[in-house]
Coordinates of C-alpha atoms (C1' of nucleotides) in Angstrom, one line a residue:
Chain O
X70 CA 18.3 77.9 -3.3
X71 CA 17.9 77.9 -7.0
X72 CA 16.1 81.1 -8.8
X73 CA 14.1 78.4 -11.0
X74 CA 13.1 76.3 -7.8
X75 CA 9.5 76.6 -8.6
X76 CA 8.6 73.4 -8.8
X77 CA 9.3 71.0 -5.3
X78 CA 10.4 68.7 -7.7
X79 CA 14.1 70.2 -8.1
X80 CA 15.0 70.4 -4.3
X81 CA 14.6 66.8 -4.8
X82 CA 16.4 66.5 -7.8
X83 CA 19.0 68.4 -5.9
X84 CA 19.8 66.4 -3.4
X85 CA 19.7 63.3 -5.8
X86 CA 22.7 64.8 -7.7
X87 CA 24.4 65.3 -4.1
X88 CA 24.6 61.7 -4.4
X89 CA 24.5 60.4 -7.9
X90 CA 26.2 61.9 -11.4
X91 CA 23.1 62.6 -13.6
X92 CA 23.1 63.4 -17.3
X93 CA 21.6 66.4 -18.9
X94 CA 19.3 63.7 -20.5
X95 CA 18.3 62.0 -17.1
X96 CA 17.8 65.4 -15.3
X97 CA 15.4 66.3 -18.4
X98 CA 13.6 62.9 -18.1
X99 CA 13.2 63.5 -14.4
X100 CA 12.3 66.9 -14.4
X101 CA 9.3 66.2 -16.7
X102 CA 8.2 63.3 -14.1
X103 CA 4.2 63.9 -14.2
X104 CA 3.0 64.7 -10.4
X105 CA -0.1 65.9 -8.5
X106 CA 0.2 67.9 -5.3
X107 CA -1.6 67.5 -2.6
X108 CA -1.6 68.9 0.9
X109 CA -2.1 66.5 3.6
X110 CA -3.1 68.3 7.1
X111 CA -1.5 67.4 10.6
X112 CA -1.7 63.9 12.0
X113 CA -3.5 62.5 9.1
X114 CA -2.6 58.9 7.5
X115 CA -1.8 59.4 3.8
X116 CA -0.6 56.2 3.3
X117 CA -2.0 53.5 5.5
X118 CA 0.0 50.4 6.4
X119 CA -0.8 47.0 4.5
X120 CA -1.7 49.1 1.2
X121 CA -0.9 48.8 -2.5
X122 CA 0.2 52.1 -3.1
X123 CA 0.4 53.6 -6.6
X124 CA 2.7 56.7 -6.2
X125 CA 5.5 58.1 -4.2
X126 CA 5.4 61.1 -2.4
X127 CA 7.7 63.6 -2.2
X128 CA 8.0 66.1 0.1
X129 CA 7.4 69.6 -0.6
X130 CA 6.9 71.1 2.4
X131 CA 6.2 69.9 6.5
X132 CA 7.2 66.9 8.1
X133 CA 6.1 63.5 7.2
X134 CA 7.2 60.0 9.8
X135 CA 7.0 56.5 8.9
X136 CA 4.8 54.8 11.8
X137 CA 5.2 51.5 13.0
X138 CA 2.8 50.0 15.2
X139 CA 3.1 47.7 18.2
X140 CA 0.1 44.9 18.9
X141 CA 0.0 47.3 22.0
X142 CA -0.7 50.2 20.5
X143 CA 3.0 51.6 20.7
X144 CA 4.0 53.6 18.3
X145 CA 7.3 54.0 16.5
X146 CA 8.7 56.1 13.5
X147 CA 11.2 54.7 11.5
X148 CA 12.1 57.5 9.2
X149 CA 11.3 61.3 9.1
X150 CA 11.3 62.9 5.7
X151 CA 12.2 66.5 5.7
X152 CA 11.2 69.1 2.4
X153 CA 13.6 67.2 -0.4
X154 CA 12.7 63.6 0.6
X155 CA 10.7 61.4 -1.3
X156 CA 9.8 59.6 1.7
X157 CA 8.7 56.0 -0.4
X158 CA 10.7 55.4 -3.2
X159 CA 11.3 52.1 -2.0
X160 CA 7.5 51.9 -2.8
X161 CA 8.4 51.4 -6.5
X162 CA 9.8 48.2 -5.5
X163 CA 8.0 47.1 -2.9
X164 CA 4.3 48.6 -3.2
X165 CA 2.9 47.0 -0.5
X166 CA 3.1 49.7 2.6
X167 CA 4.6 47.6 5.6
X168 CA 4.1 50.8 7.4
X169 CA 2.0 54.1 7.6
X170 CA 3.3 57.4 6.3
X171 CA 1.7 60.5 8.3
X172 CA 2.0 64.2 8.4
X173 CA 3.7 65.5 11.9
X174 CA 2.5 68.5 10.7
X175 CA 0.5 70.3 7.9
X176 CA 2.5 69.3 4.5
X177 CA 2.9 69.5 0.9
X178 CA 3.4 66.1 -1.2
X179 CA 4.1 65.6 -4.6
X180 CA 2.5 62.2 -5.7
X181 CA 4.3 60.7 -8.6
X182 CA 3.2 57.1 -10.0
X183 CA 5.5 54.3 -9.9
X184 CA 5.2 53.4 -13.7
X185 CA 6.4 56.7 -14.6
X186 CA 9.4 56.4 -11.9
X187 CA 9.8 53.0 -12.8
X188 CA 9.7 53.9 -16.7
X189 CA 12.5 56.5 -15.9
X190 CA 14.7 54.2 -14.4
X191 CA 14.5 51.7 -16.6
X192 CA 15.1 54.1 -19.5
X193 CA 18.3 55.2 -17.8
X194 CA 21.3 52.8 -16.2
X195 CA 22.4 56.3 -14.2
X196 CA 18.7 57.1 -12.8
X197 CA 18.4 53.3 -11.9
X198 CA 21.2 53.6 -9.7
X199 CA 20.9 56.8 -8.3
X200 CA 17.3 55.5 -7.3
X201 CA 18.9 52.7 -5.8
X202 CA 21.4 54.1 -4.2
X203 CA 19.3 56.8 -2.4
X204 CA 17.5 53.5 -1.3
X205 CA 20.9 52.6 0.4
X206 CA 21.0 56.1 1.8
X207 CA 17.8 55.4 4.0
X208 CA 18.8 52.3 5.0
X209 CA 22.4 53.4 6.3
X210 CA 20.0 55.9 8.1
X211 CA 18.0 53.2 9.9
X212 CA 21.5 51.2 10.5
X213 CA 22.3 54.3 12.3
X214 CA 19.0 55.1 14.3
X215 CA 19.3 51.2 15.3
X216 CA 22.5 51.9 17.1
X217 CA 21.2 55.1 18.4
X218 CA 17.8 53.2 20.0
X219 CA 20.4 50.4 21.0
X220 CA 22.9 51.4 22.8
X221 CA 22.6 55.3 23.5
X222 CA 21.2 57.1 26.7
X223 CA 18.3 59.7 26.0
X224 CA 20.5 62.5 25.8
X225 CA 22.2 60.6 23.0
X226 CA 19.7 59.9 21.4
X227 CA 18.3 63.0 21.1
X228 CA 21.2 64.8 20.2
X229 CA 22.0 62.0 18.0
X230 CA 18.8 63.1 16.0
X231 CA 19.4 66.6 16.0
X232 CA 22.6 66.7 14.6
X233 CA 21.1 64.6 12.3
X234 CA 18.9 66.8 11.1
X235 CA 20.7 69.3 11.3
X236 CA 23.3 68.2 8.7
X237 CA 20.4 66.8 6.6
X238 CA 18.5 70.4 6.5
X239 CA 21.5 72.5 6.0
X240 CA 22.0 70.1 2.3
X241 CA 18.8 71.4 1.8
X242 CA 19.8 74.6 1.7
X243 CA 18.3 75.8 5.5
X244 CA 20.7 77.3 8.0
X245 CA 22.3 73.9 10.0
X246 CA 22.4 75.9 12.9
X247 CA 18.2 77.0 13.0
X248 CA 16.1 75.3 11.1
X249 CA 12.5 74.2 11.3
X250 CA 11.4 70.9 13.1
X251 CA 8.0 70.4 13.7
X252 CA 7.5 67.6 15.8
X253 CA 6.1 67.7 19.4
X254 CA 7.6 66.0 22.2
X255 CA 5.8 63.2 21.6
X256 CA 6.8 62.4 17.9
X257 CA 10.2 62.6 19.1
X258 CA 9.6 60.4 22.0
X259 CA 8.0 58.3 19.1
X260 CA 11.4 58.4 17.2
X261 CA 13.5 57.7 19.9
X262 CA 12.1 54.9 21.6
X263 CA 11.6 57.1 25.0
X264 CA 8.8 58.7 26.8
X265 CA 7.2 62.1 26.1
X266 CA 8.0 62.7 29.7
X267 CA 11.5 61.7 29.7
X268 CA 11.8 63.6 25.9
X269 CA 10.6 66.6 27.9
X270 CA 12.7 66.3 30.6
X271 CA 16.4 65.6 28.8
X272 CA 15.9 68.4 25.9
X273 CA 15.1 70.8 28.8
X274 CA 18.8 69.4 30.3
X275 CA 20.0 69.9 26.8
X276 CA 18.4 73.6 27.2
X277 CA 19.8 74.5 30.7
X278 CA 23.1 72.8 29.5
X279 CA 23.1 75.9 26.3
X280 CA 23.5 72.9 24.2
X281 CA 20.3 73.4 21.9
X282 CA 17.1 74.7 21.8
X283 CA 13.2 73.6 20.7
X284 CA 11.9 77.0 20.2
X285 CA 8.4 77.9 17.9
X286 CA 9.2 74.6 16.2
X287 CA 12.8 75.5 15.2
X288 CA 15.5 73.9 16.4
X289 CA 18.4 76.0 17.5
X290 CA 21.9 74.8 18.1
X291 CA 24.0 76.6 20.2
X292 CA 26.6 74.7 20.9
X293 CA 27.4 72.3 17.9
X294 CA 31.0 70.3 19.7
X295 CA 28.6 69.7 23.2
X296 CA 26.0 68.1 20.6
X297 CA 27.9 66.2 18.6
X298 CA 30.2 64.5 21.6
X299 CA 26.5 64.0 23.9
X300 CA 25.1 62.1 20.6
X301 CA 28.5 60.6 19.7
X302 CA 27.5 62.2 15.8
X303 CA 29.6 60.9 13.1
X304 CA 28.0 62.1 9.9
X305 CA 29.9 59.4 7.9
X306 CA 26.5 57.4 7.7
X307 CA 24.8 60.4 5.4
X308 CA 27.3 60.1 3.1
X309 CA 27.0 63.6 2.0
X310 CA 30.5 64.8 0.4
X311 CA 33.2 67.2 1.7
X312 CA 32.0 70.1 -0.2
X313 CA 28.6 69.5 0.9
X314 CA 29.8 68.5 4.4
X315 CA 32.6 70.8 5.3
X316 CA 30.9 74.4 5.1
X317 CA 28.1 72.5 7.0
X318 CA 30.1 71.6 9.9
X319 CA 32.1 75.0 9.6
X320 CA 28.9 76.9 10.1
X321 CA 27.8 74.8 13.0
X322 CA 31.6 75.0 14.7
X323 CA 30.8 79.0 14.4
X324 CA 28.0 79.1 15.7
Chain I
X332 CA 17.3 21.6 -1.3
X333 CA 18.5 21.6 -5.0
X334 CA 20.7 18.8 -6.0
X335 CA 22.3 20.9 -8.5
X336 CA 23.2 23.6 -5.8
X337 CA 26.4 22.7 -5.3
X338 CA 27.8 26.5 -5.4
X339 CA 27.3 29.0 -3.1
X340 CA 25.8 31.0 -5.5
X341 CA 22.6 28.9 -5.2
X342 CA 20.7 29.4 -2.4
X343 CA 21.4 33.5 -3.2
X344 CA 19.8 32.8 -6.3
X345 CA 16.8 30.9 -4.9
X346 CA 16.3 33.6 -2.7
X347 CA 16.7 36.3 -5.3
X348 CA 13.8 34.9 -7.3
X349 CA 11.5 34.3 -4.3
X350 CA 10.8 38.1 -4.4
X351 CA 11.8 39.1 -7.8
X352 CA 10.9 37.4 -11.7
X353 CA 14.1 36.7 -13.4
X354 CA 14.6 35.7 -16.7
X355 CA 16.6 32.7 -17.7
X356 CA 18.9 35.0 -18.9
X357 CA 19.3 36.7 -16.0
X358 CA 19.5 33.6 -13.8
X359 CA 22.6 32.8 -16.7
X360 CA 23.8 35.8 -16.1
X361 CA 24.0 35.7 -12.5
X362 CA 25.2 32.1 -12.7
X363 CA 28.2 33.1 -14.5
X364 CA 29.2 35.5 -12.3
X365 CA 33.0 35.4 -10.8
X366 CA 33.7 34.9 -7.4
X367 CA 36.7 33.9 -4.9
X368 CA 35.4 31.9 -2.1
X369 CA 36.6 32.8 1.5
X370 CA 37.2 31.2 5.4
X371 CA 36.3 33.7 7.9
X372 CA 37.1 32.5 11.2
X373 CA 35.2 33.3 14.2
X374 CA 35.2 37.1 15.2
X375 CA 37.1 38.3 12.3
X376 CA 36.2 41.5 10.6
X377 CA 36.4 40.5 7.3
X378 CA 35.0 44.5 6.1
X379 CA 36.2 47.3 8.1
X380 CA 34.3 50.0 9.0
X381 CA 35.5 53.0 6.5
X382 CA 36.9 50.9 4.3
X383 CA 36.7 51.8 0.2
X384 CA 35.4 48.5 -0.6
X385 CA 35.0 46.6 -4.2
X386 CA 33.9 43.3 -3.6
X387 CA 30.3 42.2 -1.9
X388 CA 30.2 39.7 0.1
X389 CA 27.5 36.5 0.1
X390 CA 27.5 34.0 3.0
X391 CA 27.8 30.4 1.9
X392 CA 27.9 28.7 5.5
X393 CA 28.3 30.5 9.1
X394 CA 26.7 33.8 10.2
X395 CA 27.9 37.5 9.7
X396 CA 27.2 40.2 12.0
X397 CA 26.9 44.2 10.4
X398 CA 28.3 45.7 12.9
X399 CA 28.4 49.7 14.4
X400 CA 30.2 51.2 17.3
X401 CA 29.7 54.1 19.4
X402 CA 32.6 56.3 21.1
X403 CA 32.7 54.4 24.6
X404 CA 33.2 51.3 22.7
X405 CA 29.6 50.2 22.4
X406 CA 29.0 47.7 19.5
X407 CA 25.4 47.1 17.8
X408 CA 24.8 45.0 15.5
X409 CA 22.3 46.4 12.7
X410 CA 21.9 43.6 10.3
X411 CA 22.9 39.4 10.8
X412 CA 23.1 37.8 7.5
X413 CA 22.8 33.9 7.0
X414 CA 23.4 31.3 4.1
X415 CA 21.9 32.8 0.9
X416 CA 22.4 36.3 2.0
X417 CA 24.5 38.7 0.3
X418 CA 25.3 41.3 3.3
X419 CA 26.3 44.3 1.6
X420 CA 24.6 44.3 -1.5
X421 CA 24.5 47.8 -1.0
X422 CA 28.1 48.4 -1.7
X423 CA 28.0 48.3 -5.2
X424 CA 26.2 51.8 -5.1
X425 CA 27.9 52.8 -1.6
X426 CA 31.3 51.2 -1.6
X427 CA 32.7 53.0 2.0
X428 CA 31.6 51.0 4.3
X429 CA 30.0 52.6 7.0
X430 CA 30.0 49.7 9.3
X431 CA 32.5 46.6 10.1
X432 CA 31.1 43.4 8.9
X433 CA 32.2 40.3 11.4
X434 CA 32.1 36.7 11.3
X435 CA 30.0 35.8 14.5
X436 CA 31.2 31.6 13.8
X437 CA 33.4 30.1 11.5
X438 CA 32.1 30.8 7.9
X439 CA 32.2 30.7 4.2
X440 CA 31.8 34.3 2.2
X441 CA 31.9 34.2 -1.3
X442 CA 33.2 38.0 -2.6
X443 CA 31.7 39.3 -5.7
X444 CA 33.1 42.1 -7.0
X445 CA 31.5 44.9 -7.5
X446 CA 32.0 46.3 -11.3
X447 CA 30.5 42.2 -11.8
X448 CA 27.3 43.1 -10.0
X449 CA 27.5 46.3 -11.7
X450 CA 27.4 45.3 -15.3
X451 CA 24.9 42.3 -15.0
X452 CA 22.5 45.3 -13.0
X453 CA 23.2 47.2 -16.1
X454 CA 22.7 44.8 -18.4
X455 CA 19.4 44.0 -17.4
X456 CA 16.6 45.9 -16.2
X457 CA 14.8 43.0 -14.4
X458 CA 18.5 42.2 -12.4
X459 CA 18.9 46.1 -11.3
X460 CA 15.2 46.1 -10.4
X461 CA 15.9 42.6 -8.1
X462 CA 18.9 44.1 -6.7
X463 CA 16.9 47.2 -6.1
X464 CA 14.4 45.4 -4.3
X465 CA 17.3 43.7 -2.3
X466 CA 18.4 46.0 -0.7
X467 CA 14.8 47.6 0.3
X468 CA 14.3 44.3 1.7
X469 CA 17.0 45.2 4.2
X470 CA 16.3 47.8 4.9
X471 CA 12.4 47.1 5.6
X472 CA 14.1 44.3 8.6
X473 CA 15.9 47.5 9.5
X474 CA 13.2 49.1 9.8
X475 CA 11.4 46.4 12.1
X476 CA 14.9 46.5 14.2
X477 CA 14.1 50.2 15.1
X478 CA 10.4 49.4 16.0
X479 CA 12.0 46.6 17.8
X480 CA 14.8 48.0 19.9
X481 CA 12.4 51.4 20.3
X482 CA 9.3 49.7 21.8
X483 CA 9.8 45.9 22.9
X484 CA 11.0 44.9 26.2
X485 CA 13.7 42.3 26.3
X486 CA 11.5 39.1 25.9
X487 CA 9.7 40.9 23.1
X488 CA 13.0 42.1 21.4
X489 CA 14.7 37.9 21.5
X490 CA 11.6 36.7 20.6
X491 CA 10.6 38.6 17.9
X492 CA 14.3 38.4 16.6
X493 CA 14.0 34.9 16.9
X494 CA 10.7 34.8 15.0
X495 CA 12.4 36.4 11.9
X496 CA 15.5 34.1 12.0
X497 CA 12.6 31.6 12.0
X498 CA 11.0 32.2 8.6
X499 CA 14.5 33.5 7.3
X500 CA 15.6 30.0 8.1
X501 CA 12.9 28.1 6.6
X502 CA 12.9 30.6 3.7
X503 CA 16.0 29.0 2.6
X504 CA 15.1 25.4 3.3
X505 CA 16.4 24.7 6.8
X506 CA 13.2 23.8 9.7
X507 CA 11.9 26.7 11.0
X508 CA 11.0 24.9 14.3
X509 CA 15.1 23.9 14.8
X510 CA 17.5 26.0 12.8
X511 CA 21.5 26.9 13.2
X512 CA 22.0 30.2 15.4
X513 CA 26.0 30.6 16.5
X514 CA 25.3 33.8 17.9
X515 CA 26.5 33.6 21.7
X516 CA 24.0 35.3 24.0
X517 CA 27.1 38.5 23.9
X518 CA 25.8 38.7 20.2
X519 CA 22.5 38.7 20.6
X520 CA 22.8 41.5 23.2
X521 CA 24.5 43.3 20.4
X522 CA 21.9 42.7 18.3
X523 CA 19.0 43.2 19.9
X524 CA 20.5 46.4 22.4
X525 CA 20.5 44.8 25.5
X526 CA 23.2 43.5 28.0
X527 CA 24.7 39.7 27.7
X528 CA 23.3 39.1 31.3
X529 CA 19.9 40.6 30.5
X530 CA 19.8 38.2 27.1
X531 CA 21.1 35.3 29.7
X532 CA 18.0 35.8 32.2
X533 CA 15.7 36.3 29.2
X534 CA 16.5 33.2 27.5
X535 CA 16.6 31.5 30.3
X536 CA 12.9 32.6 31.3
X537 CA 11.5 31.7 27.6
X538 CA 13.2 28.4 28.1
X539 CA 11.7 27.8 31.5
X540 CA 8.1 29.0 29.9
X541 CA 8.7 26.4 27.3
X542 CA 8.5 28.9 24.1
X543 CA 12.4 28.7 22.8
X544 CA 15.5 27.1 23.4
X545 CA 18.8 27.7 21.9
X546 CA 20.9 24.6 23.1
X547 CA 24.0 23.8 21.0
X548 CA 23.7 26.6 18.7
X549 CA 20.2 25.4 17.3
X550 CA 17.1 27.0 18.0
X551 CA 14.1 25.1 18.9
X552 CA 10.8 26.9 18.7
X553 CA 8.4 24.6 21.0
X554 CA 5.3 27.0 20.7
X555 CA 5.3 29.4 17.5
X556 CA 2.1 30.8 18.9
X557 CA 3.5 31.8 22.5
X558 CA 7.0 33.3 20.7
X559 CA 4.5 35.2 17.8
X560 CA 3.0 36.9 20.1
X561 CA 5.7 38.0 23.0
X562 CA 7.5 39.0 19.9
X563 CA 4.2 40.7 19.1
X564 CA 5.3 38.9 15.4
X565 CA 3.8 40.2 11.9
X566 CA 5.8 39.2 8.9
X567 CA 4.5 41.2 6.4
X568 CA 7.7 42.8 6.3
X569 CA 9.4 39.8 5.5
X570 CA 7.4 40.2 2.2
X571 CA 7.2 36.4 1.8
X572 CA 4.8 35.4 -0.7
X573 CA 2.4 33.3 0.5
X574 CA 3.5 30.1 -1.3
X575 CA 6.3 30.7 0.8
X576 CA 5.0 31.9 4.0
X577 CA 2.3 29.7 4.4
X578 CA 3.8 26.1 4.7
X579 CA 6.4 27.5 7.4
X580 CA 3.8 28.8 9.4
X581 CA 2.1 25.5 8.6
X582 CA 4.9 23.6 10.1
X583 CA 5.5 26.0 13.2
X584 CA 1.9 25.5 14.4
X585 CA 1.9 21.9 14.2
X586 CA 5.2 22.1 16.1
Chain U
dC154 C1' 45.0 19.1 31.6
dG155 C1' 44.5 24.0 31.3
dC156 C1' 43.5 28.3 29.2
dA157 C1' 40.0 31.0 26.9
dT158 C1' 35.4 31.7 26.0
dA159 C1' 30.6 31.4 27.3
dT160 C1' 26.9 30.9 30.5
dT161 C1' 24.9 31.5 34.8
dT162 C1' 23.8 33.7 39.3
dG163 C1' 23.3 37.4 43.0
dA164 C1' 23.1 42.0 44.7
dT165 C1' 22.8 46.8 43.8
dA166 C1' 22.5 51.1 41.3
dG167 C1' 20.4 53.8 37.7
dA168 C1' 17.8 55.1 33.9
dT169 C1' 13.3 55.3 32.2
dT170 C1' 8.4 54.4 32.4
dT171 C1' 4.1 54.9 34.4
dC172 C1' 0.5 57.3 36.6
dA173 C1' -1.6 61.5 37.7
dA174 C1' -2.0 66.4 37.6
dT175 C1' -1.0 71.0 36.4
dT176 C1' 0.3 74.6 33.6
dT177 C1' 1.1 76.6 29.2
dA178 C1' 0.3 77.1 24.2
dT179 C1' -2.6 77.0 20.2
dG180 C1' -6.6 77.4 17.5
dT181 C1' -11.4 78.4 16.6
dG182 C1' -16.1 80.3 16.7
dG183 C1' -18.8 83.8 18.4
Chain F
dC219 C1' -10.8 90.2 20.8
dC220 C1' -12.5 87.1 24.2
dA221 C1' -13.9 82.4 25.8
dC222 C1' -13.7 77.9 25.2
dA223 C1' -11.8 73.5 23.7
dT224 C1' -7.9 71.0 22.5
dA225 C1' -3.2 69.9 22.1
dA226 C1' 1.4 70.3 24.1
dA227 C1' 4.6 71.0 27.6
dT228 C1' 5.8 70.4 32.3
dT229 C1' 6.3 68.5 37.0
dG230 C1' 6.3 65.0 40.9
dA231 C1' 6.4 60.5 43.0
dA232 C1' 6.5 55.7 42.7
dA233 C1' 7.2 51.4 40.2
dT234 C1' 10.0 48.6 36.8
dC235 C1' 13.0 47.3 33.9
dT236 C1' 17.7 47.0 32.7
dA237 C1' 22.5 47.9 33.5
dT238 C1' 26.5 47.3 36.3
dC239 C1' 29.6 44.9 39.1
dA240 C1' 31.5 40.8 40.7
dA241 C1' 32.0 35.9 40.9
dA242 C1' 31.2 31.1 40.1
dT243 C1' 30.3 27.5 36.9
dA244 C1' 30.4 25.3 32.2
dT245 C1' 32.2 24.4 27.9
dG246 C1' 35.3 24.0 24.0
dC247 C1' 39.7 23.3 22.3
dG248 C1' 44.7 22.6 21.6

DNA sequence: CGCATATTTGATAGATTTCAATTTATGTGG
DNA sequence: CCACATAAATTGAAATCTATCAAATATGCG
């Protein structure tokens, strides 16, 4: 997106200031924010749940889910962090994992330690509150995915998800109408609240219907209006702004 | 529970400084803050969803519902906020609303505006970080909500609902074993994304089974155990510490 | 008393899960 | 590059849970 994008730190400081005004100063501080990388390979814990964590991790590249666990042994994921994220910011507040962060598939994290997030934020009343606020921005997503497990059909759901992420990848920079989702049938079913089966069966309705597309671990949406209205999508909840926004949804209307 | 606590303000207060150190000059600060009070009656939105708002709203008495709605008129509720509970904290970082906020009973709000909340958050690092921390709170119930409406049956979703309302309760110093729920069992579908009859013949069962009751707009939990585990309960999510935690459990044994 | 709201009950339809296989990808070592 | 092992996608049939529709009974309130 950016020539200087070497580091994954900036995609994430990108999105950030999608959100939140940042100073020169504050961009500087962040931007010096001491890391380590580490790749994490498919289905592996890197954050088990109950645990004092030190860091954060951000997400470079891959998929990461936030499992919950059910006394049976059902599983459930709460939040998927796409290349951008930094899937546990909370974390700075709240060390204590109440849940598990795992790689859906093999990923890049960028580990940065809570005193030195902690340390920006209190060195600056503008990073404090776009911290915060993108704290707010994960939470309006759960609001949303409530409703969606709630009261929607699996159609909805699932098309509720990928317009979603669809809307969430193109501010990343990826094309809104085809971009890269890694999870299998069953990490969806795990997002959802439905069956593998049953995730299998609808998305191959959504298929036959020309609607969208699993294909190679891409999604590709081919008929943005049909998904939108079978998920009931209004991107108000991502709070992403009208010159973010608009070109997205004009792409996807083109389509 | 305090003589003193004659304001609203209060029990917010108390419950502030269960999961966040303040300073006394925070607590002054906070203390100080203006505020109109409010009568909400029954089923009133008192936020509406899209509304540029600039005031946050803490409940005194009553209950409030967070509200969302899907196209064919579908409501959910993602979020029930009692005494001591400031339901959209959030707003003072996110001011649309991106949900309706409803009175589910008669009840008391006290508004707060926001550019308040802003500069005590600003001038103090320990009140940003406790607001901060708020809000993740939230969103870590929100979280449980998915898990909840994604994985549980019925009898797992009330009682696991009714579990948190529990220590909620007691967190602020009513019983846990007989607390004030106003929620009508229409609500409580909405809440928990299942159908008023299906609550009704749920209820009813758990009653029979001699787990819960809800007669008169009181719960009474007759055996914690029996309702922990259909609720398949863990409140680590809570993130009561265990000074508090532990008498309430305490109490809802010997029940 | 009488309207409006809430609870309760029954019968039926429908969506989704469960169980059990089968087929199709994907990856890996020889 | 093949053969094998493993993971993922796919399909069918039956069982269950939950919604839907419709009505009767309580309950609260002016």
């Amino acid at each position: 997106m950016h020539g200087y994008a070497t580091s994954g730190l900036e995609r994430w400081l990108d999105r950030l200031r999608m959100r939140s005004d940042l100073t020169d100063a504050d961009v500087d501080t962040l931007r010096k924010l001491p890391f380590e990388t580490r790749e994490v390979s498919s289905n592996r814990d890197f954050v088990r749940m109950g645990e004092q964590t030190t860091h954060a991790c951000l997400v470079v590249t891959g998929l990461v889910g936030r499992f919950g666990q059910t006394a049976s042994g059902q599983r459930q994921i709460t939040a998927l962090a796409i290349p951008g994220d930094m899937v546990d910011l909370h974390s700075v507040v709240v060390p204590k994992a109440s849940s598990a962060l795992q790689a859906l598939t093999a990923t890049t994290i960028l580990r940065v330690s809570h005193a030195a997030l902690q340390e920006a934020s209190e060195g600056s009343d503008t990073i404090a509150r776009a911290f915060w606020r993108d704290c707010v921005a994960d939470a309006m997503i759960l609001a949303e995915w409530v409703q969606s497990v709630g009261r929607r059909d699996a159609r909805g759901r699932l098309s509720h998800l990928l317009c979603e992420l669809a809307l969430r990848n193109g501010a990343i920079g990826n094309d809104p109408r085809a971009f890269p989702m890694a999870a299998t049938q069953l990490q969806l079913a795990d997002t959802t609240g439905l069956t593998s089966v049953h995730v299998n069966r609808t998305m191959r309705r959504l298929h036959a219907d020309k609607v969208v597309d699993v294909v190679e671990r891409q999604v590709r949406i081919h008929d943005w209006d049909a998904l939108a209205s079978a998920g009931d999508f209004n991107p108000n909840y991502l709070h992403l702004s009208p010159a973010v926004l608009d070109p997205l949804i004009e792409r996807l209307k083109a389509g």
